[in-house]
Short mmCIF file of C-alpha atoms in Angstrom, two decimals:
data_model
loop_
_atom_site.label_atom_id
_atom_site.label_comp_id
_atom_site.label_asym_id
_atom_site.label_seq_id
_atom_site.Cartn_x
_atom_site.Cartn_y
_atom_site.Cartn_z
CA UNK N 731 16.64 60.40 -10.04
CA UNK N 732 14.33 60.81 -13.20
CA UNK N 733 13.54 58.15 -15.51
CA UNK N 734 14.77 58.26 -19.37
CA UNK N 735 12.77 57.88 -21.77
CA UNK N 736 13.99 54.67 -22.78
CA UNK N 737 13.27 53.47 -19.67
CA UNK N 738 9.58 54.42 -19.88
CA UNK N 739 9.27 53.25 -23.09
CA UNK N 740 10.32 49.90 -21.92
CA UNK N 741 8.03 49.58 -19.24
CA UNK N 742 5.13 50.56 -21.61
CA UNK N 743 6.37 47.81 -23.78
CA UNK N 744 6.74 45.02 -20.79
CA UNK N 745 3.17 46.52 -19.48
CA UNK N 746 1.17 46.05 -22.45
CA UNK N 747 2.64 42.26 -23.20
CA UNK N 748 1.35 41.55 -19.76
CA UNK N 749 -2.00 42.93 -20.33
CA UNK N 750 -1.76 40.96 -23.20
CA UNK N 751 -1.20 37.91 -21.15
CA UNK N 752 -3.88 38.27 -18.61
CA UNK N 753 -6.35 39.42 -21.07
CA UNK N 754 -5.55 35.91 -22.51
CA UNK N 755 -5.99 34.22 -19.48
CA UNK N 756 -9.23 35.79 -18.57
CA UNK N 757 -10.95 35.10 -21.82
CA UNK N 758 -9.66 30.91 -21.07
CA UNK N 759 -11.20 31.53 -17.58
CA UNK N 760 -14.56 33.05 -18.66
CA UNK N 761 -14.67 30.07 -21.10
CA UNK N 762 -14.19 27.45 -18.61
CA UNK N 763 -16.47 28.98 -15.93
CA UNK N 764 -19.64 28.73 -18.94
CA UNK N 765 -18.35 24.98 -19.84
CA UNK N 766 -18.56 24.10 -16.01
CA UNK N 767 -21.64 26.36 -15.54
CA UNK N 768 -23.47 24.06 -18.19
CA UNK N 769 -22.88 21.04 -15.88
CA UNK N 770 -23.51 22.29 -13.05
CA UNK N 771 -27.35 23.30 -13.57
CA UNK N 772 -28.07 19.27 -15.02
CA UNK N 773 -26.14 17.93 -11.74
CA UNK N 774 -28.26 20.09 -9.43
CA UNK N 775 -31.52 18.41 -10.23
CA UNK N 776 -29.73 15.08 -9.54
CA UNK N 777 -28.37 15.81 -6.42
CA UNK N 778 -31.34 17.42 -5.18
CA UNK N 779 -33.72 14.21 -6.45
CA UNK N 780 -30.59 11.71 -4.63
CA UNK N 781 -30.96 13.48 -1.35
CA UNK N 782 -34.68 13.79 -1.69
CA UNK N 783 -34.93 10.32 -1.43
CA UNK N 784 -32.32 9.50 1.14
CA UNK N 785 -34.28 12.29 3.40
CA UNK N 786 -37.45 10.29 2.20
CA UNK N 787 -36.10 7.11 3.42
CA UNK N 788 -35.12 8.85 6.73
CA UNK N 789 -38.35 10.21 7.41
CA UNK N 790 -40.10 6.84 7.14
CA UNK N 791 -37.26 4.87 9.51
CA UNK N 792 -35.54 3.09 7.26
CA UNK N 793 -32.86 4.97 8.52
CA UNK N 794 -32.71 3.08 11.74
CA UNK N 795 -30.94 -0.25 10.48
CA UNK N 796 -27.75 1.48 10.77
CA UNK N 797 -27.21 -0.83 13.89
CA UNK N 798 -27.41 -3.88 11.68
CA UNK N 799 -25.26 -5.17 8.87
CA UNK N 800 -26.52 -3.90 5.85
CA UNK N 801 -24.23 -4.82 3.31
CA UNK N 802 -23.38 -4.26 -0.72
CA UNK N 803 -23.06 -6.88 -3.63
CA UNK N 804 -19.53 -4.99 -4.59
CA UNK N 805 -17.42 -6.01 -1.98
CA UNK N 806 -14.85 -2.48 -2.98
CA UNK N 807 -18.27 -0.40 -1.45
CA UNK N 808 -18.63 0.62 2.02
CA UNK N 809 -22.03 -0.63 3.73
CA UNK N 810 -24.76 1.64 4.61
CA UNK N 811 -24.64 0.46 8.23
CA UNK N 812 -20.73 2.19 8.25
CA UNK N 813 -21.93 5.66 6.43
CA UNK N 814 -25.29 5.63 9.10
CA UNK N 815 -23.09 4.41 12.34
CA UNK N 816 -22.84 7.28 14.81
CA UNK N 817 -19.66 6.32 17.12
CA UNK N 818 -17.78 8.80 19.75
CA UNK N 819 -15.73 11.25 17.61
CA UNK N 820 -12.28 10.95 18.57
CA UNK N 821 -11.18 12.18 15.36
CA UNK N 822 -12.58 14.69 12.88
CA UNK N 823 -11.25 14.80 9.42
CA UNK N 824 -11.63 17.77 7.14
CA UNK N 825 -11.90 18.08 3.31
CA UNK N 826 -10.57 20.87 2.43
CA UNK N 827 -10.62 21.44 -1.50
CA UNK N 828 -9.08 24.87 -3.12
CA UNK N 829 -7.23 25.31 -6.49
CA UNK N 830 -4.06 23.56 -7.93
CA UNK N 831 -2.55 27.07 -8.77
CA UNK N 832 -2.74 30.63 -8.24
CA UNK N 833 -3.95 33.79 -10.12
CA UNK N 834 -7.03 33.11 -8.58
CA UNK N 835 -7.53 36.06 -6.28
CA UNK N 836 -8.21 35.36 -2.97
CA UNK N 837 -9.90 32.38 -3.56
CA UNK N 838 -7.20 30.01 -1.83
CA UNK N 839 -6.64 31.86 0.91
CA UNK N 840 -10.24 32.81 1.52
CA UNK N 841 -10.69 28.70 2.02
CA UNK N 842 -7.60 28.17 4.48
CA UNK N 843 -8.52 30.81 6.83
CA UNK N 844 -12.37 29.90 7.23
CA UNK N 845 -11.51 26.64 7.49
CA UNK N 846 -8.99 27.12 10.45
CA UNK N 847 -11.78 29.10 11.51
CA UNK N 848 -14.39 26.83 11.35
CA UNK N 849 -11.75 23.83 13.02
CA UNK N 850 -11.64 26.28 16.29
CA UNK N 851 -15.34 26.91 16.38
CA UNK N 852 -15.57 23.40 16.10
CA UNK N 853 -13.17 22.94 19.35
CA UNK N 854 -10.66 20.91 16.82
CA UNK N 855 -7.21 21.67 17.03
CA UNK N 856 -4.41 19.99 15.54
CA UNK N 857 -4.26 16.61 17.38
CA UNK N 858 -7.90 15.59 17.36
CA UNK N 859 -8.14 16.64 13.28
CA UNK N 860 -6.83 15.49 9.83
CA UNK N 861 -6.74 17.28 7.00
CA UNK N 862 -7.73 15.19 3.38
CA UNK N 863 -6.67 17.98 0.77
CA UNK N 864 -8.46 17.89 -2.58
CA UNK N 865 -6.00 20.70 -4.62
CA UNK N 866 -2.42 21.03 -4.20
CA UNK N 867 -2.90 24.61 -2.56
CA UNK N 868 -4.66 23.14 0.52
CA UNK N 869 -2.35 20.15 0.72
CA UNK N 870 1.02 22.56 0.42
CA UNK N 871 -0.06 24.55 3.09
CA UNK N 872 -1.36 22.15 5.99
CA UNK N 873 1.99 20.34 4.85
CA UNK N 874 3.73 23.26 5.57
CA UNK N 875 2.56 24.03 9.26
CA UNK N 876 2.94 20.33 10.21
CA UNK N 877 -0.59 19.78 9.92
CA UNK N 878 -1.64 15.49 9.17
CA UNK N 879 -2.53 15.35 5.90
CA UNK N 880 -4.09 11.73 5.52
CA UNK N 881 -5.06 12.39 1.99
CA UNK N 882 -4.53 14.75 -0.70
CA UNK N 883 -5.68 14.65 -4.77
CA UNK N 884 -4.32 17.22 -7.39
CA UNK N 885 -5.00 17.57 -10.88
CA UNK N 886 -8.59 18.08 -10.60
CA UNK N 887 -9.92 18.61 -14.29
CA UNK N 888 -11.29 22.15 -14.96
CA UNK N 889 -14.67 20.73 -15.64
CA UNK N 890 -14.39 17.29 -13.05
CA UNK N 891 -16.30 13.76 -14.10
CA UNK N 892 -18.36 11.93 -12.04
CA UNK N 893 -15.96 8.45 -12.37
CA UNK N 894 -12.96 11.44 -11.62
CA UNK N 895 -14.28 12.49 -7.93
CA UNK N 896 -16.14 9.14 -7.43
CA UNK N 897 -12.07 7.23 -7.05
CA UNK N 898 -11.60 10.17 -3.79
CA UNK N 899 -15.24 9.38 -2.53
CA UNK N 900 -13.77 5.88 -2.14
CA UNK N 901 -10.63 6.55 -0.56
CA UNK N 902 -12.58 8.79 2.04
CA UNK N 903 -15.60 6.46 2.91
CA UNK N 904 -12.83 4.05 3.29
CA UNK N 905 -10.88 5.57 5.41
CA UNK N 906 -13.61 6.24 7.31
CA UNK N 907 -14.76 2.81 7.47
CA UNK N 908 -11.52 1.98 8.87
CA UNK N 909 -11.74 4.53 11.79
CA UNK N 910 -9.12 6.49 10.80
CA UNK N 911 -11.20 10.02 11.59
CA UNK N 912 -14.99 9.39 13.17
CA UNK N 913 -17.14 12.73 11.37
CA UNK N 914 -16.18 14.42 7.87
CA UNK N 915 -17.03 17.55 7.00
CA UNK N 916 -16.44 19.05 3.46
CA UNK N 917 -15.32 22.70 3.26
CA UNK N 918 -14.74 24.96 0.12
CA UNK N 919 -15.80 28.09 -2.06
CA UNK N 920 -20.02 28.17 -2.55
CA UNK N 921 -20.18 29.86 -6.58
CA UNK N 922 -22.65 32.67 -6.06
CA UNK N 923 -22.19 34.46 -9.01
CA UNK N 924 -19.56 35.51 -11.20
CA UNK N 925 -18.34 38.46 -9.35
CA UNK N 926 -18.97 36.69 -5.39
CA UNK N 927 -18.42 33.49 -3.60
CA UNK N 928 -18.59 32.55 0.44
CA UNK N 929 -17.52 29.95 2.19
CA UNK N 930 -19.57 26.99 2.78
CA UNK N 931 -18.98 23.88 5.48
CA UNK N 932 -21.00 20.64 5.08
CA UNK N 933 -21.01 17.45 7.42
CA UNK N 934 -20.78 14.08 4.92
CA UNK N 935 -20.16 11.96 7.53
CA UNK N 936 -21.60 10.15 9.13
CA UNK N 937 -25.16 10.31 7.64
CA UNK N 938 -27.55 11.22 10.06
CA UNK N 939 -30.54 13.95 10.79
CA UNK N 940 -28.01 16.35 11.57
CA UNK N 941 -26.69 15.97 8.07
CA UNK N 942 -30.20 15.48 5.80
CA UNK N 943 -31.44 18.34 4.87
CA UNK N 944 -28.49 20.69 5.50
CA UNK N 945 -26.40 20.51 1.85
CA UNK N 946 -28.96 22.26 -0.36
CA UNK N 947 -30.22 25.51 0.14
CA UNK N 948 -33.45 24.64 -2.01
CA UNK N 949 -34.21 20.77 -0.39
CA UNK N 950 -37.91 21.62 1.27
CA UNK N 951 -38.41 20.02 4.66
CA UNK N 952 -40.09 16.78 3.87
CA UNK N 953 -42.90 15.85 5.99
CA UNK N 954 -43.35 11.62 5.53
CA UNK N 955 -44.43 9.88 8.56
CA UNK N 956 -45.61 6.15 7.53
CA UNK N 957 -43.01 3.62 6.64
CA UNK N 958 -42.16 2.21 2.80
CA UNK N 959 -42.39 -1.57 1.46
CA UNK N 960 -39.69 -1.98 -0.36
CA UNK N 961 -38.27 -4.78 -2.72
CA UNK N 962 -35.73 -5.61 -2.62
CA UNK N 963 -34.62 -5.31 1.29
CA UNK N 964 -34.25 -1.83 2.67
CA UNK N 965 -30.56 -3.14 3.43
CA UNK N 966 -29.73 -3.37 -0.70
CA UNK N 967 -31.72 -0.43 -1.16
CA UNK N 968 -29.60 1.94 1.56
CA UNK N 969 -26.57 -0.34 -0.11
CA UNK N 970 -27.28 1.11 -3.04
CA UNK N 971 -28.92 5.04 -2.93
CA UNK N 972 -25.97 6.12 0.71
CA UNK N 973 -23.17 5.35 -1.43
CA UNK N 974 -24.53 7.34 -4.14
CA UNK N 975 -25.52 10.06 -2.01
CA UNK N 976 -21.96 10.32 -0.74
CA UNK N 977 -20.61 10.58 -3.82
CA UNK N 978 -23.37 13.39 -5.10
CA UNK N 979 -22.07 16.00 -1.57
CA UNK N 980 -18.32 15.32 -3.11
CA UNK N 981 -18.88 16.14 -6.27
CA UNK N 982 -21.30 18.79 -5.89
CA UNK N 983 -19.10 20.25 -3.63
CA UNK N 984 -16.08 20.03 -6.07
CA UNK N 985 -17.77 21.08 -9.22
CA UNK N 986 -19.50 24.36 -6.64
CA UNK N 987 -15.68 24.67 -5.88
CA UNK N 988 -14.10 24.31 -9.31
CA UNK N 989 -16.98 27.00 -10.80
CA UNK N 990 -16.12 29.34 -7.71
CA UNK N 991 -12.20 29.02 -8.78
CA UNK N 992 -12.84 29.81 -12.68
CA UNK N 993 -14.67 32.92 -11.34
CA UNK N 994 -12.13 34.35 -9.06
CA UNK N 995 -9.77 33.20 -12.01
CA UNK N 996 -11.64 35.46 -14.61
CA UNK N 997 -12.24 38.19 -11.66
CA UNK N 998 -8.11 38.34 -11.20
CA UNK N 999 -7.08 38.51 -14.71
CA UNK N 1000 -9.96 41.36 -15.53
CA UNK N 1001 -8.24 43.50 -12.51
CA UNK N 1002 -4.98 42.60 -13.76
CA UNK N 1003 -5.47 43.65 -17.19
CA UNK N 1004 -7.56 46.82 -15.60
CA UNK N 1005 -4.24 48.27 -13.76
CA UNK N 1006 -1.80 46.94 -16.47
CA UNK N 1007 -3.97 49.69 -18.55
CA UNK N 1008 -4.58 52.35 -16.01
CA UNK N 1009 -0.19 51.74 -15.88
CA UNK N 1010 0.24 52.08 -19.30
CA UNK N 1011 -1.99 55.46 -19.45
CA UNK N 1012 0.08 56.81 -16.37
CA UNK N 1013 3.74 55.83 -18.25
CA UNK N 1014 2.51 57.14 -21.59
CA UNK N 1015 1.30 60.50 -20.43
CA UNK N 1016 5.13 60.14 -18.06
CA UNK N 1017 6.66 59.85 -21.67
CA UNK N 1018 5.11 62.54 -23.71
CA UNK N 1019 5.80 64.86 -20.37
CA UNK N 1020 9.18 63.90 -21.07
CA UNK N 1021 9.55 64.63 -24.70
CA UNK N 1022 7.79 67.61 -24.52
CA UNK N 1023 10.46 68.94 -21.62
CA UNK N 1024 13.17 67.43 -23.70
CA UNK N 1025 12.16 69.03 -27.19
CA UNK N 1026 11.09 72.60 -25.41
CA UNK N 1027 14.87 72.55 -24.14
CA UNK N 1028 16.32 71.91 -27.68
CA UNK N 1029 13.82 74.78 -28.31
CA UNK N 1030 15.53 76.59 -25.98
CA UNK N 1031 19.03 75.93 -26.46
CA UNK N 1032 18.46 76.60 -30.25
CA UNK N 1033 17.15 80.12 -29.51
CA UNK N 1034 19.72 80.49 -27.13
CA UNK N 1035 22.93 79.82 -29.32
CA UNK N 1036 20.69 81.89 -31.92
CA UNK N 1037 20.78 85.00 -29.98
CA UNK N 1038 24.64 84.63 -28.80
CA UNK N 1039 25.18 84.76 -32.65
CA UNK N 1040 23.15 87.78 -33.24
#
């Protein structure tokens, strides 16, 4: 059955006020992803300096109180001696932190399925892991398939704040503290560049040599073999710099994450706005095929009754 010309003309008209639309959202997408782009380069040197030291401080055995009871002056922080405590893993808990929404490409789904990858190359399955969902995406589908979700957080800003991610550090290291999983590990999107991203798995917890050393790709192998004096007690001073060094692998992770989602975000609405115009070229060239074939038969039929006259 062919297609009026009305018809055509309305889907040129709905096409182009979705290209209008996405073309929108791609130009708030591409402006979000330099906003978050600006933070991300100053909170690089900071997290690389924060685990610098901590891998410092492992190097020369400080480390090695995690036996003892080093404590915190704020009683709402976790000790050092609970993020350095290696205890039988029972349970393994996995953050898991996509996008709030879609349009995003495959961005989501690229997350979900490495991390239920990673889970079985990790010999996890669904009784012996818990999920902690940062992005209602992740949390919705775990949800879903009857998967624990101990923890989930939505509404993460477009461009996050430290004091933002530092209230789900807390919630995690004390959860942890309380035994409810035994090892963390944080998985999301890695930002590579604006057109790429991969997917990237990172132990948090606990802190140990299997975790120094293995969150940056530019953190050089330190080589520190005598001990430090240090005032005040090494137990403040791992009270102080572990907790901190949690809280920089969260949020660097999330703000990696969050630039990774603006990307796929621009990426979508580009190839969206791409075919809307590649669809409108196809229906226009549909529509002046049509009203040439209609006007050539008028032609026609003109002539025609012309002739039958004569």
């Amino acid at each position: 059955m062919a297609i009026s010309e009305q018809d055509v003309k309305r889907r040129i008209d709905s096409t182009r006020k979705t290209n209008q639309i996405t073309t929108a959202m791609q130009m708030v997408s591409t402006a979000k992803l330099n906003q978050i782009q600006k933070h991300t380069v100053g909170y690089q040197v900071y997290a690389q300096k924060v685990e610098s030291i901590v891998a410092h401080l492992a190097k020369s055995h400080l480390m090695n109180i995690s036996g003892g009871s080093a404590s915190h002056s704020n009683s709402d922080q976790i000790s050092a001696a609970d993020l350095l405590r290696q205890r039988p893993v029972k349970k393994s808990a996995y953050l898991v932190i996509t996008s709030d929404r879609g349009l995003v490409g495959s961005y989501n789904s690229n997350v979900i399925k490495q991390t239920n990858d990673f889970m079985k190359q990790q010999g996890h399955s669904e009784k012996d892991s818990v999920v902690l969902a940062v992005g209602g995406t992740g949390a919705d589908f775990y949800k879903n398939r009857g998967v624990e979700v101990a923890y989930e957080y939505r509404g993460v800003s477009d461009v996050p704040t430290f004091n933002e991610v530092r209230e789900i550090v807390k919630t995690v290291t004390r959860m942890y503290s309380e035994e409810k999983f035994d090892e963390l590990f944080v998985c999301y999107n890695h930002f590579v560049n604006r057109l790429s991203n991969h997917f990237r798995s990172t132990k948090m917890l606990p802190i140990g040599d299997d975790v120094l050393g293995t969150n940056s790709d530019n953190t050089a192998e330190v080589q520190l073999s005598a001990e430090y004096d240090t005032e005040p007690s090494p137990e403040v001073l791992l009270g102080d710099i572990l907790p901190q060094y949690a809280e920089s692998l969260v949020y660097g992770a999330i703000l990696d994450a969050k630039t990774a989602e603006h990307a796929s975000s621009s990426s979508a609405m580009k190839s969206a706005s791409d075919n809307a115009s590649d669809l409108i070229a196809s229906l226009e060239l549909q529509y002046n095929r049509a009203r040439q074939s209609a006007i050539t038969t008028e032609i026609t039929e003109i002539t025609g009754g012309m002739a039958a006259l004569d």
